[in-house]
Coordinates of C-alpha atoms in Angstrom, one line a residue:
M1 CA 42.9 21.7 -46.2
A2 CA 41.9 25.3 -45.3
K3 CA 44.5 27.9 -44.2
I4 CA 43.1 29.7 -41.2
I5 CA 44.0 33.4 -40.9
A6 CA 43.0 35.6 -38.0
I7 CA 42.5 39.3 -38.8
A8 CA 43.4 40.9 -35.5
N9 CA 44.4 44.2 -33.8
Q10 CA 43.4 45.1 -30.3
K11 CA 43.1 48.8 -31.4
G12 CA 39.7 49.6 -32.8
G13 CA 39.0 51.6 -36.0
V14 CA 41.9 50.3 -38.0
G15 CA 39.9 48.6 -40.8
K16 CA 39.9 45.1 -39.3
T17 CA 36.4 44.1 -40.1
T18 CA 36.5 45.9 -43.5
T19 CA 39.6 43.9 -44.3
A20 CA 38.1 40.7 -43.2
I21 CA 35.0 41.1 -45.4
N22 CA 36.8 42.4 -48.5
L23 CA 39.8 40.1 -48.4
A24 CA 37.4 37.1 -48.0
A25 CA 35.3 38.4 -51.0
C26 CA 38.4 38.9 -53.2
L27 CA 39.7 35.5 -52.4
A28 CA 36.4 34.1 -53.4
V29 CA 36.6 36.1 -56.7
A30 CA 39.9 34.3 -57.3
E31 CA 37.8 31.1 -57.0
K32 CA 39.2 30.2 -53.6
K33 CA 36.5 28.7 -51.4
T34 CA 36.5 31.1 -48.4
L35 CA 34.7 31.2 -45.1
L36 CA 34.6 34.3 -43.0
I37 CA 34.0 33.7 -39.3
D38 CA 32.7 36.7 -37.4
L39 CA 34.1 36.5 -33.9
D40 CA 32.9 40.0 -32.8
P41 CA 29.6 40.2 -30.8
Q42 CA 28.8 43.4 -32.7
G43 CA 28.3 41.2 -35.8
N44 CA 29.5 43.9 -38.2
A45 CA 31.2 41.4 -40.5
S46 CA 28.0 39.4 -40.7
V47 CA 25.8 42.3 -41.7
G48 CA 28.5 43.9 -43.9
S49 CA 28.6 40.6 -45.9
G50 CA 24.9 40.8 -46.6
L51 CA 23.3 38.6 -44.0
N52 CA 20.2 39.6 -42.0
K53 CA 20.4 39.3 -38.2
E54 CA 17.0 37.6 -38.0
D55 CA 18.3 34.7 -40.1
F56 CA 21.1 33.7 -37.7
E57 CA 19.7 34.4 -34.2
D58 CA 19.5 30.7 -33.4
R59 CA 22.6 29.4 -35.3
N60 CA 25.8 31.3 -35.4
I61 CA 29.4 31.0 -34.2
Y62 CA 28.3 31.3 -30.5
H63 CA 26.2 28.1 -30.8
A64 CA 29.1 26.3 -32.5
I65 CA 31.7 27.2 -29.9
I66 CA 29.6 26.2 -27.0
G67 CA 28.6 22.9 -28.7
R68 CA 24.9 23.5 -29.3
K69 CA 25.2 23.3 -33.1
N70 CA 27.6 21.8 -35.6
I71 CA 29.6 24.4 -37.3
K72 CA 28.1 23.3 -40.7
E73 CA 24.6 24.4 -39.4
C74 CA 25.9 27.9 -38.7
I75 CA 27.4 28.7 -42.1
F76 CA 25.5 30.9 -44.6
N77 CA 26.0 31.5 -48.3
T78 CA 26.4 35.0 -49.6
E79 CA 25.5 36.5 -53.0
L80 CA 29.1 36.0 -54.1
P81 CA 30.1 32.4 -55.2
H82 CA 32.7 30.7 -53.0
F83 CA 32.1 33.2 -50.1
D84 CA 30.4 31.9 -47.0
V85 CA 30.0 33.4 -43.6
C86 CA 29.6 32.0 -40.1
P87 CA 27.9 35.0 -38.3
A88 CA 27.9 36.4 -34.8
D89 CA 25.6 38.4 -32.6
Q90 CA 25.5 39.7 -29.0
N91 CA 25.1 36.1 -27.7
L92 CA 28.8 35.8 -28.2
I93 CA 29.4 38.1 -25.3
G94 CA 28.2 35.3 -23.0
A95 CA 30.6 32.7 -24.6
E96 CA 33.6 34.1 -22.8
I97 CA 31.8 33.7 -19.4
E98 CA 30.6 30.2 -20.3
L99 CA 34.1 29.1 -21.4
V100 CA 35.8 30.2 -18.2
S101 CA 35.2 26.8 -16.5
E102 CA 35.5 24.7 -19.6
F103 CA 38.3 22.2 -20.1
A104 CA 40.7 23.2 -22.9
R105 CA 38.7 26.4 -23.4
E106 CA 41.4 27.9 -25.7
H107 CA 40.9 25.1 -28.2
K108 CA 37.0 25.3 -28.5
L109 CA 37.1 27.2 -31.8
K110 CA 39.8 25.0 -33.3
S111 CA 37.8 21.9 -32.4
C112 CA 34.5 23.2 -33.9
L113 CA 36.3 24.1 -37.1
E114 CA 37.7 20.6 -37.7
P115 CA 34.6 19.2 -39.6
I116 CA 34.9 21.9 -42.3
M117 CA 38.7 22.1 -42.8
K118 CA 38.5 20.2 -46.1
D119 CA 35.6 22.3 -47.4
Y120 CA 37.5 25.5 -47.8
D121 CA 40.8 27.0 -49.1
Y122 CA 40.8 29.9 -46.6
V123 CA 39.1 30.5 -43.3
L124 CA 39.3 34.2 -42.2
I125 CA 38.5 35.1 -38.6
D126 CA 37.4 38.6 -37.8
C127 CA 38.5 39.1 -34.2
L128 CA 37.1 41.6 -31.8
P129 CA 39.4 44.5 -30.8
S130 CA 40.6 43.0 -27.5
L131 CA 42.8 40.2 -26.2
N132 CA 40.3 38.0 -24.4
V133 CA 39.4 34.3 -24.4
L134 CA 37.8 34.5 -27.8
A135 CA 40.9 36.2 -29.3
V136 CA 43.1 33.5 -27.8
N137 CA 40.8 30.9 -29.3
A138 CA 41.3 32.6 -32.7
L139 CA 45.0 32.6 -32.3
T140 CA 45.0 29.0 -31.2
A141 CA 43.0 27.9 -34.2
C142 CA 44.7 29.9 -36.9
K143 CA 47.9 29.3 -38.8
S144 CA 48.8 33.0 -39.2
V145 CA 47.7 36.5 -38.3
I146 CA 47.1 39.6 -40.5
V147 CA 47.4 42.8 -38.5
P148 CA 45.6 45.9 -40.1
L149 CA 47.6 49.0 -39.1
Q150 CA 46.2 52.5 -39.7
T151 CA 48.8 54.9 -41.0
E152 CA 48.3 57.4 -38.1
Y153 CA 50.3 58.8 -35.3
Y154 CA 49.3 56.1 -32.8
A155 CA 49.7 53.3 -35.4
M156 CA 52.1 51.3 -33.3
E157 CA 50.0 51.6 -30.1
G158 CA 49.0 48.1 -29.0
L159 CA 50.9 46.4 -31.8
A160 CA 53.7 45.4 -29.4
Q161 CA 51.2 43.8 -27.0
L162 CA 49.6 41.9 -29.8
L163 CA 52.9 40.6 -31.1
N164 CA 53.8 39.5 -27.6
T165 CA 50.5 37.7 -27.3
I166 CA 51.2 35.9 -30.6
R167 CA 54.6 34.8 -29.1
L168 CA 53.0 33.6 -25.9
V169 CA 50.3 31.6 -27.8
R170 CA 53.0 30.2 -30.1
S171 CA 55.0 29.0 -27.2
S172 CA 52.2 27.4 -25.2
L173 CA 49.2 26.7 -27.4
N174 CA 49.9 26.9 -31.1
P175 CA 53.6 26.3 -32.1
S176 CA 52.8 26.8 -35.9
L177 CA 51.3 30.3 -35.4
D178 CA 53.0 33.0 -37.5
L179 CA 52.6 36.6 -38.4
E180 CA 51.2 36.5 -42.0
G181 CA 51.8 40.2 -42.4
I182 CA 51.1 43.8 -41.4
L183 CA 48.6 45.6 -43.6
L184 CA 48.7 49.3 -43.8
T185 CA 45.2 50.8 -44.0
M186 CA 43.4 54.1 -44.4
F187 CA 46.4 55.5 -46.3
D188 CA 46.2 59.0 -47.7
S189 CA 49.1 59.7 -50.1
R190 CA 48.5 63.5 -49.7
T191 CA 49.5 63.4 -46.0
S192 CA 53.1 63.5 -45.1
L193 CA 52.4 61.8 -41.7
H194 CA 50.9 58.8 -43.5
K195 CA 53.9 58.5 -45.7
Q196 CA 56.2 58.8 -42.7
V197 CA 54.4 56.1 -40.7
S198 CA 54.3 53.8 -43.8
T199 CA 58.1 54.2 -44.2
E200 CA 58.9 53.6 -40.5
V201 CA 56.7 50.4 -40.4
K202 CA 58.3 49.0 -43.5
E203 CA 61.8 49.8 -42.2
H204 CA 61.1 48.1 -38.9
F205 CA 59.2 45.0 -40.1
G206 CA 60.6 44.5 -43.6
D207 CA 59.0 41.8 -45.7
K208 CA 56.3 41.2 -43.0
V209 CA 54.6 44.3 -44.3
F210 CA 52.3 43.7 -47.3
E211 CA 53.2 45.5 -50.4
T212 CA 49.6 46.3 -50.9
I213 CA 48.4 49.4 -49.1
I214 CA 44.7 50.0 -48.5
P215 CA 43.8 53.7 -49.3
R216 CA 41.4 55.9 -47.5
N217 CA 38.4 55.5 -49.8
V218 CA 34.8 56.7 -49.4
K219 CA 33.5 53.7 -51.4
I220 CA 35.0 51.3 -48.8
S221 CA 33.2 53.2 -46.1
E222 CA 29.9 53.2 -47.9
S223 CA 29.8 49.5 -48.9
P224 CA 29.0 47.9 -45.4
S225 CA 25.8 50.0 -45.2
F226 CA 24.6 48.2 -48.4
G227 CA 25.6 44.8 -47.1
Q228 CA 28.1 44.4 -49.9
P229 CA 31.9 43.8 -50.2
I230 CA 33.5 46.6 -52.1
I231 CA 33.9 44.5 -55.3
L232 CA 30.2 44.3 -55.5
Y233 CA 29.5 47.8 -54.5
D234 CA 32.0 49.5 -56.8
I235 CA 34.4 47.2 -58.7
E236 CA 36.3 50.2 -60.2
S237 CA 37.0 52.0 -57.0
K238 CA 40.6 52.3 -55.6
G239 CA 39.5 50.3 -52.6
S240 CA 38.3 47.4 -54.6
Q241 CA 41.5 47.3 -56.7
A242 CA 43.5 47.4 -53.5
Y243 CA 41.7 44.4 -51.9
L244 CA 42.0 42.5 -55.1
S245 CA 45.7 43.2 -55.0
L246 CA 45.9 42.1 -51.4
A247 CA 44.2 38.8 -52.2
K248 CA 46.5 38.1 -55.1
E249 CA 49.5 38.9 -52.9
L250 CA 48.3 36.6 -50.2
I251 CA 47.8 33.7 -52.7
L252 CA 51.2 34.3 -54.3
R253 CA 52.9 34.3 -50.9
E254 CA 51.4 30.9 -50.0
R255 CA 52.2 29.6 -53.5
S256 CA 55.8 30.7 -53.0
Q257 CA 56.0 29.0 -49.6
K258 CA 54.7 25.7 -51.0
E259 CA 56.9 26.0 -54.1
I260 CA 54.0 24.7 -56.2
D261 CA 53.8 25.7 -59.9
Q262 CA 50.3 26.8 -60.6
P263 CA 48.6 28.6 -63.5
E264 CA 48.3 32.4 -63.5
L265 CA 45.7 33.7 -61.1
N266 CA 42.3 34.4 -62.7
F267 CA 40.2 37.0 -61.0
T268 CA 37.1 36.4 -63.1
V269 CA 33.7 36.2 -61.5
P270 CA 31.6 33.9 -63.8
E271 CA 28.8 33.3 -61.3
I272 CA 28.2 36.9 -60.0
P273 CA 24.5 37.6 -59.6
E274 CA 23.1 39.1 -62.7
E275 CA 22.2 42.5 -61.1
Y276 CA 25.9 43.0 -60.4
R277 CA 27.5 41.9 -63.6
D278 CA 27.4 45.3 -65.3
Q279 CA 29.7 46.6 -62.6
L280 CA 32.3 43.9 -63.3
Q281 CA 32.6 44.3 -67.0

């Protein structure tokens, strides 16, 4: 049964979509069957994962949510084994308007995901940077939330509102909803402000902050323009190693929660397309 995790922060530019793409790809590298759902009308997660907009114009998450397509018809494979994407485009803007008069509108995404829950280990939802009907759908459907938080002066801006929304959704729509963790992103170890923000967030939220910190890294910024997760674009970069570490930390957290004894994680990629294999040696 898939664990559904929303990647959310109402503040833009914090590395949310970047985290969604690269965490999904790294979970797939760990041989966890992973689906990334793009819930942002801009469709950046879709294109950044290597999909072409022309291929999913008539079958994407919009069509699944409003009931025109089965979710299985809207899922695309990527070049990376175990990594699938349910894309989005600008049609998703209209979904919010169409859902206004719908019965149980907050549960539409959860309902359309039910047929594929046994097909994946993880389902990651890349949320748009706002708290609207689509965001509430994501929070209603998921089990937990990862909040990317940029290590800048205004890092805490909007976080309190998001956490309050999580509490409201938990009390009225999704009692099992939990904060998976806060992920510090765009960290520059040379900057004292970044170190200060990191320390303050860890002091305030304790073990809810991931040990893994995502550094500011030019390779991470470049990879979306090539339609590749960072592990395909540059496996040796600091950004790639950070997201692999995050995936491992997430899996180990879940393993600890379930108290299941499993073999050591194996981050091999035996089925990587041949043109990328040289990068992964």
